[in-house]
Coordinates of C-alpha atoms in Angstrom, one line a residue:
Chain A
X7 CA 0.0 0.0 0.0
X8 CA 2.8 2.4 0.9
X9 CA 5.3 0.7 -1.4
X10 CA 5.6 3.1 -4.3
X11 CA 8.4 5.2 -2.9
X12 CA 10.6 2.3 -1.8
X13 CA 13.5 1.1 -3.9
X14 CA 14.8 -1.9 -2.1
X15 CA 12.3 -3.8 0.1
X16 CA 14.0 -6.0 2.7
X17 CA 11.2 -8.5 2.6
X18 CA 8.4 -8.5 0.1
X19 CA 5.9 -7.7 2.8
X20 CA 7.7 -5.3 5.1
X21 CA 8.7 -2.0 3.6
X22 CA 8.5 1.5 4.9
X23 CA 8.5 4.6 2.8
X24 CA 11.9 6.2 2.7
X25 CA 10.7 9.4 4.3
X26 CA 9.2 7.7 7.3
X27 CA 11.3 7.6 10.4
X28 CA 12.2 4.3 12.1
X29 CA 9.9 3.7 15.0
X30 CA 11.3 4.4 18.4
X31 CA 11.9 1.4 20.7
X32 CA 9.3 2.8 23.1
X33 CA 6.7 3.2 20.5
X34 CA 7.4 -0.2 19.1
X35 CA 7.1 -1.8 22.5
X36 CA 3.9 0.1 23.3
X37 CA 2.4 -1.1 20.0
X38 CA 3.5 -4.7 20.6
X39 CA 2.0 -4.7 24.1
X40 CA -1.2 -3.2 23.0
X41 CA -1.8 -5.6 20.2
X42 CA -0.7 -8.7 22.1
X43 CA -3.1 -7.8 25.0
X44 CA -5.8 -7.3 22.5
X45 CA -5.3 -10.6 20.8
X46 CA -4.9 -12.4 24.1
X47 CA -8.0 -10.6 25.5
X48 CA -10.1 -12.3 22.8
X49 CA -8.4 -15.7 22.7
X50 CA -7.7 -16.3 26.4
X51 CA -11.3 -16.5 27.5
X52 CA -12.1 -18.8 24.6
X53 CA -9.1 -21.0 25.6
X54 CA -10.1 -21.2 29.3
X55 CA -13.7 -22.1 28.5
X56 CA -12.7 -24.8 25.9
X57 CA -10.1 -26.3 28.3
X58 CA -12.5 -26.4 31.2
X59 CA -15.2 -28.0 29.1
X60 CA -12.8 -30.7 28.2
X61 CA -11.5 -31.3 31.8
X62 CA -12.5 -34.0 34.2
X63 CA -14.2 -33.3 37.6
X64 CA -10.9 -33.9 39.3
X65 CA -8.9 -31.5 37.2
X66 CA -11.6 -28.8 37.8
X67 CA -11.7 -29.4 41.5
X68 CA -7.9 -29.2 41.6
X69 CA -7.9 -25.9 39.7
X70 CA -10.6 -24.5 42.0
X71 CA -13.1 -23.7 39.2
X72 CA -11.8 -22.8 35.8
X73 CA -8.9 -24.6 34.2
X74 CA -6.2 -22.8 32.4
X75 CA -3.6 -25.6 31.8
X76 CA -5.2 -28.7 30.4
X77 CA -4.6 -32.1 32.0
X78 CA -5.9 -34.8 29.8
X79 CA -9.1 -34.7 27.7
X80 CA -12.4 -35.7 29.1
X81 CA -15.4 -35.4 26.8
X82 CA -18.0 -36.7 29.3
X83 CA -19.5 -33.2 29.6
X84 CA -20.3 -33.2 25.9
X85 CA -21.6 -36.8 26.1
X86 CA -23.9 -35.8 28.9
X87 CA -25.2 -32.8 27.0
X88 CA -25.6 -34.4 23.6
X89 CA -27.3 -37.4 25.1
X90 CA -30.6 -35.5 24.9
X91 CA -32.4 -33.0 27.1
X92 CA -32.8 -29.2 27.1
X93 CA -29.5 -28.4 25.4
X94 CA -29.7 -30.9 22.6
X95 CA -33.3 -29.7 21.9
X96 CA -32.2 -26.1 22.0
X97 CA -29.4 -26.8 19.6
X98 CA -31.9 -28.3 17.2
X99 CA -34.2 -25.4 17.5
X100 CA -31.4 -22.9 16.9
X101 CA -30.1 -24.9 13.9
X102 CA -33.6 -25.0 12.4
X103 CA -34.1 -21.3 13.0
X104 CA -30.7 -20.4 11.6
X105 CA -31.0 -22.6 8.5
X106 CA -34.6 -21.7 7.6
X107 CA -34.2 -18.1 8.7
X108 CA -31.0 -17.5 6.6
X109 CA -32.6 -19.1 3.5
X110 CA -35.7 -17.0 3.9
X111 CA -33.9 -13.7 4.7
X112 CA -31.3 -14.2 1.9
X113 CA -34.1 -14.8 -0.6
X114 CA -36.1 -11.8 0.5
X115 CA -33.1 -9.5 0.6
X116 CA -31.5 -10.5 -2.7
X117 CA -34.9 -10.2 -4.5
X118 CA -35.6 -6.8 -2.9
X119 CA -32.0 -5.6 -3.5
X120 CA -32.3 -6.5 -7.2
X121 CA -35.7 -5.0 -7.5
X122 CA -34.4 -1.8 -6.1
X123 CA -31.2 -1.7 -8.1
X124 CA -32.8 -0.5 -11.4
X125 CA -33.3 3.3 -11.3
X126 CA -36.1 4.5 -13.5
X127 CA -38.3 1.5 -12.9
X128 CA -41.9 1.9 -11.8
X129 CA -42.2 3.4 -8.4
X130 CA -38.5 3.3 -7.9
X131 CA -38.1 6.4 -5.7
X132 CA -41.1 5.6 -3.5
X133 CA -40.1 2.0 -3.0
X134 CA -36.5 3.0 -2.2
X135 CA -37.7 5.5 0.4
X136 CA -40.1 2.9 1.8
X137 CA -37.3 0.3 2.2
X138 CA -34.8 2.8 3.7
X139 CA -37.0 4.6 6.2
X140 CA -37.0 1.7 8.8
X141 CA -33.2 2.4 9.0
X142 CA -34.0 5.6 10.8
X143 CA -37.1 4.6 12.7
X144 CA -36.9 1.3 14.5
X145 CA -40.1 -0.7 15.0
X146 CA -41.2 0.1 18.6
X147 CA -41.1 -2.8 21.0
X148 CA -44.6 -2.9 22.4
X149 CA -46.6 -2.6 19.1
X150 CA -44.2 -5.1 17.5
X151 CA -44.9 -7.5 20.3
X152 CA -48.6 -7.1 19.8
X153 CA -48.4 -7.6 16.1
X154 CA -46.3 -10.7 16.3
X155 CA -48.5 -12.3 19.0
X156 CA -51.6 -11.0 17.2
X157 CA -50.6 -13.0 14.1
X158 CA -50.5 -16.1 16.3
X159 CA -46.7 -16.5 15.8
X160 CA -46.0 -16.9 19.5
X161 CA -44.2 -20.1 20.5
X162 CA -43.4 -20.9 16.8
X163 CA -40.1 -20.5 15.1
X164 CA -41.7 -18.1 12.7
X165 CA -41.8 -15.4 15.4
X166 CA -38.0 -15.6 15.4
X167 CA -37.6 -15.9 11.6
X168 CA -40.0 -13.5 10.0
X169 CA -39.6 -10.1 11.8
X170 CA -35.9 -9.9 11.1
X171 CA -36.1 -11.5 7.6
X172 CA -35.0 -8.3 6.0
X173 CA -32.4 -6.0 7.5
X174 CA -32.1 -2.7 5.8
X175 CA -28.4 -2.6 6.4
X176 CA -27.9 -5.9 4.6
X177 CA -30.3 -4.8 1.8
X178 CA -28.2 -1.7 1.3
X179 CA -25.0 -3.8 1.1
X180 CA -26.4 -6.2 -1.5
X181 CA -28.0 -3.4 -3.5
X182 CA -24.8 -1.5 -3.5
X183 CA -23.0 -4.5 -4.8
X184 CA -25.6 -5.1 -7.5
X185 CA -25.3 -1.5 -8.6
X186 CA -21.5 -1.9 -9.0
X187 CA -21.9 -4.6 -11.6
X188 CA -20.9 -3.2 -15.0
X189 CA -23.9 -1.9 -16.8
X190 CA -22.8 -3.4 -20.1
X191 CA -23.3 -6.9 -18.6
X192 CA -26.9 -6.2 -17.8
X193 CA -27.6 -4.3 -21.0
X194 CA -26.3 -7.2 -23.1
X195 CA -28.5 -9.6 -21.2
X196 CA -31.5 -7.4 -21.9
X197 CA -30.7 -7.1 -25.6
X198 CA -30.5 -10.8 -25.7
X199 CA -34.0 -10.8 -24.4
X200 CA -33.4 -11.9 -20.8
X201 CA -36.1 -11.1 -18.3
X202 CA -35.3 -9.5 -15.0
X203 CA -35.6 -12.8 -13.2
X204 CA -33.3 -14.5 -15.7
X205 CA -30.8 -11.7 -15.4
X206 CA -30.7 -12.0 -11.7
X207 CA -30.3 -15.7 -11.7
X208 CA -27.9 -16.1 -14.6
X209 CA -25.8 -13.0 -14.5
X210 CA -26.1 -11.0 -11.3
X211 CA -26.0 -13.8 -8.7
X212 CA -23.0 -15.7 -10.2
X213 CA -20.9 -12.6 -9.9
X214 CA -22.2 -11.7 -6.5
X215 CA -21.2 -14.8 -4.5
X216 CA -18.9 -12.9 -2.2
X217 CA -21.5 -10.5 -1.0
X218 CA -24.2 -13.1 -0.7
X219 CA -21.9 -15.1 1.5
X220 CA -21.2 -12.2 3.7
X221 CA -24.8 -11.2 4.1
X222 CA -25.6 -14.8 4.6
X223 CA -23.1 -14.9 7.4
X224 CA -24.6 -11.8 9.0
X225 CA -28.1 -13.3 8.9
X226 CA -27.0 -16.7 10.1
X227 CA -25.1 -15.2 13.0
X228 CA -28.1 -13.0 14.0
X229 CA -30.4 -16.0 13.9
X230 CA -28.1 -18.1 15.8
X231 CA -27.7 -15.4 18.4
X232 CA -31.4 -14.7 18.8
X233 CA -32.1 -14.2 22.5
X234 CA -34.3 -11.3 23.1
X235 CA -36.9 -12.2 20.5
X236 CA -37.0 -15.6 22.1
X237 CA -37.6 -13.9 25.5
X238 CA -40.5 -12.0 24.0
X239 CA -42.1 -14.6 21.8
X240 CA -41.1 -18.1 23.1
X241 CA -42.7 -19.1 26.4
X242 CA -42.5 -22.9 26.0
X243 CA -39.3 -24.4 27.5
X244 CA -39.1 -27.0 24.8
X245 CA -39.0 -24.3 22.1
X246 CA -36.1 -22.4 23.6
X247 CA -33.2 -21.6 21.2
X248 CA -29.7 -22.2 22.5
X249 CA -29.0 -18.6 23.7
X250 CA -32.0 -18.8 26.0
X251 CA -30.8 -22.1 27.5
X252 CA -27.3 -20.8 27.8
X253 CA -28.6 -17.8 29.7
X254 CA -30.6 -19.8 32.1
X255 CA -27.7 -22.2 32.7
X256 CA -25.0 -19.6 33.2
X257 CA -26.7 -16.4 34.2
X258 CA -29.7 -17.8 36.0
X259 CA -30.3 -16.1 39.2
X260 CA -29.4 -13.0 37.4
X261 CA -32.5 -13.1 35.3
X262 CA -35.6 -14.3 37.1
X263 CA -37.9 -13.8 34.1
X264 CA -36.4 -17.0 32.6
X265 CA -36.5 -19.5 35.4
X266 CA -37.7 -23.0 34.6
X267 CA -35.6 -23.5 31.6
X268 CA -33.6 -26.2 33.2
X269 CA -36.5 -28.6 33.3
X270 CA -34.7 -31.2 31.1
X271 CA -31.8 -31.5 33.4
X272 CA -31.9 -33.3 36.7
X273 CA -28.5 -32.5 38.2
X274 CA -27.2 -29.0 38.7
X275 CA -24.8 -28.4 35.8
X276 CA -21.2 -28.9 36.7
X277 CA -18.5 -26.4 35.6
X278 CA -17.5 -28.6 32.7
X279 CA -21.0 -29.0 31.5
X280 CA -21.7 -25.3 31.7
X281 CA -18.5 -24.5 29.7
X282 CA -19.4 -27.2 27.2
X283 CA -22.7 -25.4 26.6
X284 CA -20.7 -22.2 26.0
X285 CA -18.4 -24.0 23.5
X286 CA -21.3 -25.5 21.6
X287 CA -22.9 -22.0 21.3
X288 CA -19.6 -20.5 20.1
X289 CA -18.5 -23.4 17.8
X290 CA -20.7 -22.7 14.8
X291 CA -19.7 -19.1 14.6
X292 CA -16.0 -19.8 15.0
X293 CA -16.3 -22.6 12.5
X294 CA -17.9 -20.6 9.7
X295 CA -16.3 -17.2 10.3
X296 CA -12.8 -17.8 8.9
X297 CA -14.1 -18.8 5.5
X298 CA -16.2 -15.7 5.1
X299 CA -14.1 -13.2 7.0
X300 CA -11.9 -12.2 4.1
X301 CA -15.0 -11.1 2.1
X302 CA -16.8 -9.1 4.7
X303 CA -14.6 -6.1 4.9
X304 CA -15.6 -5.4 1.3
X305 CA -19.2 -6.1 2.1
X306 CA -19.3 -3.8 5.1
X307 CA -17.6 -1.0 3.3
X308 CA -20.1 -1.1 0.4
X309 CA -22.7 -0.7 3.0
X310 CA -20.9 2.1 4.8
X311 CA -20.2 3.9 1.5
X312 CA -23.6 3.7 -0.1
X313 CA -25.6 3.9 3.1
Chain B
X25 CA -18.5 8.2 0.3
X26 CA -21.1 9.2 -2.3
X27 CA -24.1 11.3 -1.2
X28 CA -27.3 9.3 -1.1
X29 CA -28.6 11.6 -3.7
X30 CA -26.0 10.4 -6.2
X31 CA -26.8 6.9 -5.3
X32 CA -30.4 7.4 -6.1
X33 CA -29.6 8.9 -9.4
X34 CA -26.7 6.7 -10.3
X35 CA -28.8 5.2 -13.0
X36 CA -29.6 8.5 -14.7
X37 CA -26.2 8.6 -16.3
X38 CA -26.1 5.0 -17.4
X39 CA -25.5 4.4 -21.0
X40 CA -28.7 4.2 -23.0
X41 CA -29.3 1.2 -25.2
X42 CA -28.3 2.3 -28.7
X43 CA -30.6 2.7 -31.6
X44 CA -30.8 -1.0 -32.2
X45 CA -33.0 -1.7 -29.2
X46 CA -36.7 -0.8 -29.2
X47 CA -37.4 2.1 -26.8
X48 CA -39.5 -0.1 -24.6
X49 CA -36.7 -2.4 -23.7
X50 CA -34.3 0.0 -21.8
X51 CA -35.6 1.9 -18.8
X52 CA -34.9 5.6 -19.1
X53 CA -34.9 5.9 -22.8
X54 CA -36.5 8.9 -24.6
X55 CA -37.6 12.1 -23.1
X56 CA -41.2 11.0 -23.0
X57 CA -42.2 8.8 -20.1
X58 CA -43.8 5.6 -21.2
X59 CA -47.4 5.1 -20.0
X60 CA -48.1 3.4 -16.7
X61 CA -49.4 0.3 -18.4
X62 CA -46.3 -0.2 -20.4
X63 CA -44.1 0.5 -17.5
X64 CA -46.1 -2.0 -15.5
X65 CA -45.7 -4.5 -18.3
X66 CA -42.0 -3.8 -18.3
X67 CA -41.3 -3.8 -14.6
X68 CA -43.8 -6.3 -13.1
X69 CA -41.0 -8.7 -12.4
X70 CA -39.1 -6.1 -10.4
X71 CA -42.2 -5.2 -8.5
X72 CA -42.8 -8.9 -7.7
X73 CA -39.3 -9.3 -6.4
X74 CA -39.7 -6.4 -4.1
X75 CA -43.0 -7.7 -2.8
X76 CA -41.8 -10.1 -0.1
X77 CA -39.6 -7.5 1.5
X78 CA -42.3 -4.9 1.2
X79 CA -44.7 -7.1 3.0
X80 CA -42.3 -8.0 5.8
X81 CA -41.5 -4.4 6.4
X82 CA -45.1 -3.5 6.3
X83 CA -46.2 -6.0 8.9
X84 CA -43.2 -5.9 11.2
X85 CA -42.0 -2.3 10.8
X86 CA -44.7 0.0 9.5
X87 CA -47.7 -1.5 11.3
X88 CA -45.8 -1.3 14.7
X89 CA -44.7 2.3 14.0
X90 CA -48.4 3.2 13.4
X91 CA -49.2 1.0 16.4
X92 CA -47.4 3.5 18.5
X93 CA -50.8 5.2 18.9
X94 CA -51.6 2.9 21.7
X95 CA -49.4 5.2 23.8
X96 CA -52.5 7.5 23.8
X97 CA -54.7 4.7 24.9
X98 CA -55.5 2.8 28.1
X99 CA -54.7 -0.3 26.1
X100 CA -56.2 -3.4 27.6
X101 CA -55.3 -6.6 25.8
X102 CA -58.3 -8.5 27.5
X103 CA -61.1 -6.5 26.0
X104 CA -60.7 -8.1 22.6
X105 CA -60.0 -11.6 21.2
X106 CA -56.9 -10.3 19.4
X107 CA -54.6 -7.1 19.6
X108 CA -56.5 -5.4 16.8
X109 CA -59.9 -5.9 18.5
X110 CA -58.4 -4.9 21.8
X111 CA -57.0 -1.8 20.2
X112 CA -60.4 -0.8 18.7
X113 CA -62.2 -1.4 22.0
X114 CA -59.6 0.3 24.3
X115 CA -60.2 3.8 25.7
X116 CA -58.5 6.8 24.4
X117 CA -56.9 8.8 27.2
X118 CA -54.8 11.4 25.3
X119 CA -51.5 12.2 27.0
X120 CA -52.4 10.5 30.3
X121 CA -49.7 7.9 29.9
X122 CA -47.1 10.5 29.2
X123 CA -48.2 12.4 32.3
X124 CA -47.8 9.3 34.4
X125 CA -44.4 8.6 32.8
X126 CA -43.0 12.1 33.5
X127 CA -44.1 11.8 37.1
X128 CA -42.4 8.4 37.5
X129 CA -39.0 8.6 39.2
X130 CA -38.1 5.2 37.8
X131 CA -38.4 6.6 34.3
X132 CA -36.1 9.5 35.1
X133 CA -33.6 7.1 36.7
X134 CA -33.6 5.1 33.5
X135 CA -33.2 8.3 31.5
X136 CA -30.3 9.5 33.5
X137 CA -28.6 6.1 33.4
X138 CA -29.0 6.0 29.6
X139 CA -27.5 9.4 29.1
X140 CA -24.7 8.7 31.6
X141 CA -23.8 5.5 29.8
X142 CA -23.9 7.1 26.4
X143 CA -21.7 10.0 27.5
X144 CA -19.3 7.6 29.2
X145 CA -19.0 5.4 26.1
X146 CA -18.6 8.5 23.9
X147 CA -15.5 9.4 25.9
X148 CA -14.0 6.0 26.7
X149 CA -15.1 3.8 23.8
X150 CA -15.6 6.0 20.7
X151 CA -11.9 7.0 20.3
X152 CA -10.6 3.5 20.7
X153 CA -11.4 2.1 17.3
X154 CA -9.7 5.2 15.7
X155 CA -6.6 4.6 17.8
X156 CA -6.6 0.9 17.0
X157 CA -7.1 1.5 13.3
X158 CA -4.2 3.9 13.2
X159 CA -1.9 1.4 14.9
X160 CA -3.1 -1.5 12.7
X161 CA -2.7 0.6 9.6
X162 CA 0.9 1.3 10.5
X163 CA 1.8 -2.4 10.7
X164 CA 4.1 -3.3 8.0
X165 CA 3.5 -7.0 7.9
X166 CA 0.1 -7.6 6.1
X167 CA 0.0 -11.2 7.4
X168 CA 0.3 -10.1 11.0
X169 CA -2.3 -7.3 10.4
X170 CA -4.6 -9.8 8.8
X171 CA -4.3 -12.2 11.8
X172 CA -4.9 -9.5 14.3
X173 CA -7.9 -8.2 12.4
X174 CA -9.3 -11.7 12.2
X175 CA -9.0 -12.1 15.9
X176 CA -10.4 -8.8 17.0
X177 CA -13.4 -8.9 14.6
X178 CA -14.5 -12.2 16.0
X179 CA -16.3 -11.0 19.3
X180 CA -18.6 -8.9 17.2
X181 CA -20.3 -12.1 16.1
X182 CA -20.9 -13.3 19.7
X183 CA -24.3 -12.8 21.2
X184 CA -24.6 -10.6 24.3
X185 CA -25.5 -13.7 26.3
X186 CA -22.1 -15.1 25.3
X187 CA -20.2 -11.9 26.0
X188 CA -21.7 -11.5 29.5
X189 CA -21.0 -15.2 30.1
X190 CA -17.4 -14.7 29.2
X191 CA -17.2 -11.8 31.6
X192 CA -18.8 -13.7 34.3
X193 CA -16.4 -16.6 33.7
X194 CA -13.4 -14.3 33.8
X195 CA -14.3 -11.6 36.3
X196 CA -17.4 -12.9 38.2
X197 CA -17.6 -14.1 41.8
X198 CA -16.8 -17.7 40.7
X199 CA -14.6 -16.5 37.8
X200 CA -11.0 -16.9 37.0
X201 CA -9.9 -13.6 38.5
X202 CA -11.6 -14.2 41.9
X203 CA -10.3 -17.8 41.8
X204 CA -6.7 -16.6 41.3
X205 CA -7.1 -13.9 43.9
X206 CA -8.4 -16.4 46.5
X207 CA -5.5 -18.6 45.8
X208 CA -3.1 -15.7 46.3
X209 CA -4.8 -15.1 49.6
X210 CA -6.4 -11.9 48.5
X211 CA -10.0 -10.9 49.0
X212 CA -11.8 -11.6 45.7
X213 CA -14.0 -8.9 44.3
X214 CA -17.0 -9.4 42.1
X215 CA -17.1 -6.8 39.5
X216 CA -20.2 -8.3 37.9
X217 CA -22.5 -7.4 40.7
X218 CA -21.2 -4.0 41.8
X219 CA -23.6 -1.2 40.9
X220 CA -20.9 1.4 41.4
X221 CA -18.6 0.2 38.7
X222 CA -21.4 -1.0 36.4
X223 CA -20.9 1.7 33.9
X224 CA -17.2 0.7 33.5
X225 CA -18.2 -2.9 33.2
X226 CA -20.7 -2.4 30.4
X227 CA -18.3 -0.2 28.6
X228 CA -15.5 -2.8 28.9
X229 CA -17.9 -5.4 27.5
X230 CA -18.9 -3.1 24.6
X231 CA -15.2 -2.5 23.9
X232 CA -14.4 -6.2 24.0
X233 CA -17.2 -7.0 21.7
X234 CA -16.9 -4.2 19.1
X235 CA -13.6 -2.3 19.2
X236 CA -12.2 -4.4 16.4
X237 CA -15.3 -4.3 14.3
X238 CA -15.3 -0.5 14.7
X239 CA -11.9 -0.2 13.1
X240 CA -13.1 -1.4 9.7
X241 CA -14.6 1.8 8.6
X242 CA -11.6 3.8 9.8
X243 CA -9.1 1.5 8.2
X244 CA -11.0 2.0 4.9
X245 CA -10.8 5.8 5.4
X246 CA -7.1 5.6 6.2
X247 CA -6.4 3.6 3.0
X248 CA -7.9 6.4 0.9
X249 CA -5.6 9.1 2.3
X250 CA -3.2 10.2 -0.4
X251 CA 0.3 9.0 0.4
X252 CA 1.8 12.0 -1.4
X253 CA 0.5 14.2 1.4
X254 CA 2.6 12.3 3.9
X255 CA 5.6 12.4 1.7
X256 CA 5.3 16.1 1.1
X257 CA 4.7 16.8 4.8
X258 CA 7.8 14.7 5.7
X259 CA 9.8 16.6 3.1
X260 CA 8.7 19.8 4.8
X261 CA 10.0 18.5 8.0
X262 CA 6.8 17.3 9.7
X263 CA 7.5 14.6 12.2
X264 CA 5.4 11.5 12.9
X265 CA 3.0 13.3 15.3
X266 CA 2.6 16.3 13.1
X267 CA 1.7 14.1 10.2
X268 CA -0.8 12.3 12.4
X269 CA -2.3 15.5 13.5
X270 CA -2.4 17.4 10.2
X271 CA -3.0 14.6 7.7
X272 CA -4.3 11.4 9.3
X273 CA -6.9 12.9 11.6
X274 CA -8.3 15.5 9.1
X275 CA -8.5 12.6 6.6
X276 CA -10.6 10.7 9.1
X277 CA -12.7 13.7 10.0
X278 CA -15.8 13.0 7.7
X279 CA -16.0 9.4 9.0
X280 CA -15.6 10.5 12.6
X281 CA -18.3 13.1 12.3
X282 CA -20.6 10.6 10.5
X283 CA -20.2 8.1 13.3
X284 CA -20.7 10.7 16.0
X285 CA -24.0 11.7 14.4
X286 CA -25.1 8.1 14.2
X287 CA -24.1 7.6 17.8
X288 CA -25.9 10.8 18.9
X289 CA -29.0 9.7 17.1
X290 CA -28.8 6.5 19.0
X291 CA -27.9 8.2 22.3
X292 CA -31.0 6.8 24.0
X293 CA -30.4 3.3 22.7
X294 CA -27.4 2.0 24.6
X295 CA -28.1 -1.6 23.7
X296 CA -30.9 -3.6 25.1
X297 CA -29.8 -7.2 25.7
X298 CA -26.6 -6.3 27.5
X299 CA -28.6 -4.4 30.2
X300 CA -31.5 -6.8 30.5
X301 CA -29.1 -9.7 31.0
X302 CA -27.3 -7.9 33.9
X303 CA -30.1 -6.0 35.3
X304 CA -30.8 -8.4 38.2
X305 CA -27.2 -8.9 39.1
X306 CA -26.4 -5.3 39.7
X307 CA -29.9 -4.0 40.5
X308 CA -32.3 -1.7 38.8
X309 CA -30.9 1.5 40.2
X310 CA -27.7 1.3 38.2
X311 CA -28.7 -0.7 35.2
X312 CA -32.1 0.3 34.1
X313 CA -31.9 2.1 30.8
X314 CA -34.8 3.3 28.7
X315 CA -35.0 0.2 26.6
X316 CA -35.2 -2.1 29.6
X317 CA -37.6 0.3 31.2
X318 CA -39.9 -0.1 28.1
X319 CA -39.7 -3.8 28.4
X320 CA -40.1 -4.1 32.1
X321 CA -43.0 -1.7 32.3
X322 CA -44.9 -3.1 29.4
X323 CA -44.5 -6.7 28.2
X324 CA -43.1 -8.0 31.5
X325 CA -46.0 -6.5 33.4
X326 CA -48.8 -6.2 30.8
X327 CA -49.0 -2.4 31.0
X328 CA -48.7 -1.9 27.2
X329 CA -49.9 1.7 26.8
X330 CA -47.4 2.8 29.4
X331 CA -44.4 1.0 27.8
X332 CA -45.5 2.3 24.3
X333 CA -45.5 5.8 25.7
X334 CA -42.0 5.4 27.0
X335 CA -40.9 3.9 23.7
X336 CA -42.5 6.7 21.7
X337 CA -40.8 9.3 23.9
X338 CA -37.5 7.6 23.3
X339 CA -38.0 7.4 19.5
X340 CA -39.1 11.1 19.3
X341 CA -36.1 12.3 21.3
X342 CA -33.8 10.1 19.1
X343 CA -35.2 11.5 15.9
X344 CA -34.8 15.1 17.2
X345 CA -31.2 14.3 18.2
X346 CA -30.3 12.9 14.8
X347 CA -31.8 15.9 13.0
X348 CA -30.0 18.3 15.2
X349 CA -26.7 16.5 14.9
X350 CA -27.1 16.4 11.1
X351 CA -27.8 20.1 11.1
X352 CA -24.6 20.8 13.1
X353 CA -22.7 18.6 10.7
X354 CA -23.9 20.7 7.8
X355 CA -22.9 23.8 9.6
X356 CA -19.5 22.4 10.0
X357 CA -19.3 21.8 6.3
X358 CA -19.6 18.0 6.6
X359 CA -22.1 15.9 4.7
X360 CA -23.7 14.1 7.6
X361 CA -25.9 11.1 7.0
X362 CA -28.2 12.7 4.4
X363 CA -28.1 16.0 2.6
X364 CA -31.1 18.0 1.5
X365 CA -29.9 19.8 -1.6

């Protein structure tokens, strides 16, 4: 990025413009400490929780609670959890909500984004304003609650899937990307007689894989993370998504509105079981994230620039 | 950053289909607008594509926004078989709910807490992503930079339940810190339940979750600053700090102002889940914010009209704040989030 003024780079990657001073040792050290702390601050809690979830009762008792240095691997916590019960069920519900929700939301968003990417079409300005306004005015909580319950969605997964099925931010990101596609490509399709549906499916979508992946990740993460909507709309314990169960396992006593979620478990959860629930909640995000991470900076920026 | 106006009109300058195409095929062809019928025939597929999103926003955004009028009702969910019927049968009481609200000390507590937390985060959170972005931008090794970015973006994707869980596990009464302190023979302290330090705790959580994510937009802005400016400044004898002050920060100015406006418009929404999750651990006095107030005094207790009034008040103040902030931005010669020109 800053390479144009340099004649002889020492390494292909590390080169400093000639006019830039060498960093002082103090500055260098401060930067190193800051960045190391930052990286450790994110990774260390994850490590401790993973290790504790994989530790035996004895190791945990010896460490006095959480385990930092692992001593052998014990997967009994996971066996207990996945043998059935509240957590297994919640994982299924969350998977279902995430898969169906992401599919629905992506479809709705891509269609709307394409429909709103052709200036001059019928009602273009009005429709665009209609879609962008909710960005400034959030749906108020109480009336939204009444609408969702009034539609009979309470205690169904649709209460979690439908209201957030289009996010204006994601719409703006996808639409921005679509508008960046070279016009010649779309014009040639039209000259060849392709309809809008055909253009979207055959030309626009194939070149938009990256942005669809990013927005898909955003939707998937938000569906996987759904907690508050579940607090509002899901009263039945056996319909709880994983975040609700996690909260009642780990933060119960802090939140009395949600007692009774532990009905599927007979014993009080041990430390390793608690931490195993955390790991299972984190795992899907950490597993998918690296594959899509490299795309999303571009995606977010399109949103930031056009929005 | 292009102005929304240019975005809207981006298509006006697009190349027209040349003479070989019939006028009906391209969209903005001749000077004469095609008739409604022919435009409908031409664009029905686009309209159909927009329809699902249109319906979802109608039902789950627009109807609730209109539904705010229950703030002026003594809404009683039991007088009807469904919310609509209950709405039609409930009594109109004008500004009664607002009167009650403004006389409610709990509401003003929540209001004060909200403003305090916003102000605190503006000072102690807002500058951090800028600082971090500048440090990251200065890293020479792109692999190292990429690795650090990957790591620090990650917490943004965790739910608040997870973030609070992590903090409890690390800093809570049974957490790692207390555990270590007990072993060292010290008196453990539980940060998670201390109302006095709650504002620091929630800010720390917000920083942990989003400081990395917040750098993205600043990193992008940094990469658009012209390198020649730095070189010229260096040639003129400007040192590292002067270059930072006179080139880097002015280069970031539009983004900083944009984000400040957005933050100001959201001043009354400090984040809902974070506070609801910790409300009972630290007590209402310190942790009730307007959002949790709305929830606790409506859905949790069934007093819908009252909660709707609080929500409407919050939305109205937020809208005013964003308009004012935008006005100030225009006065400062910045673009703001929208421009009326």
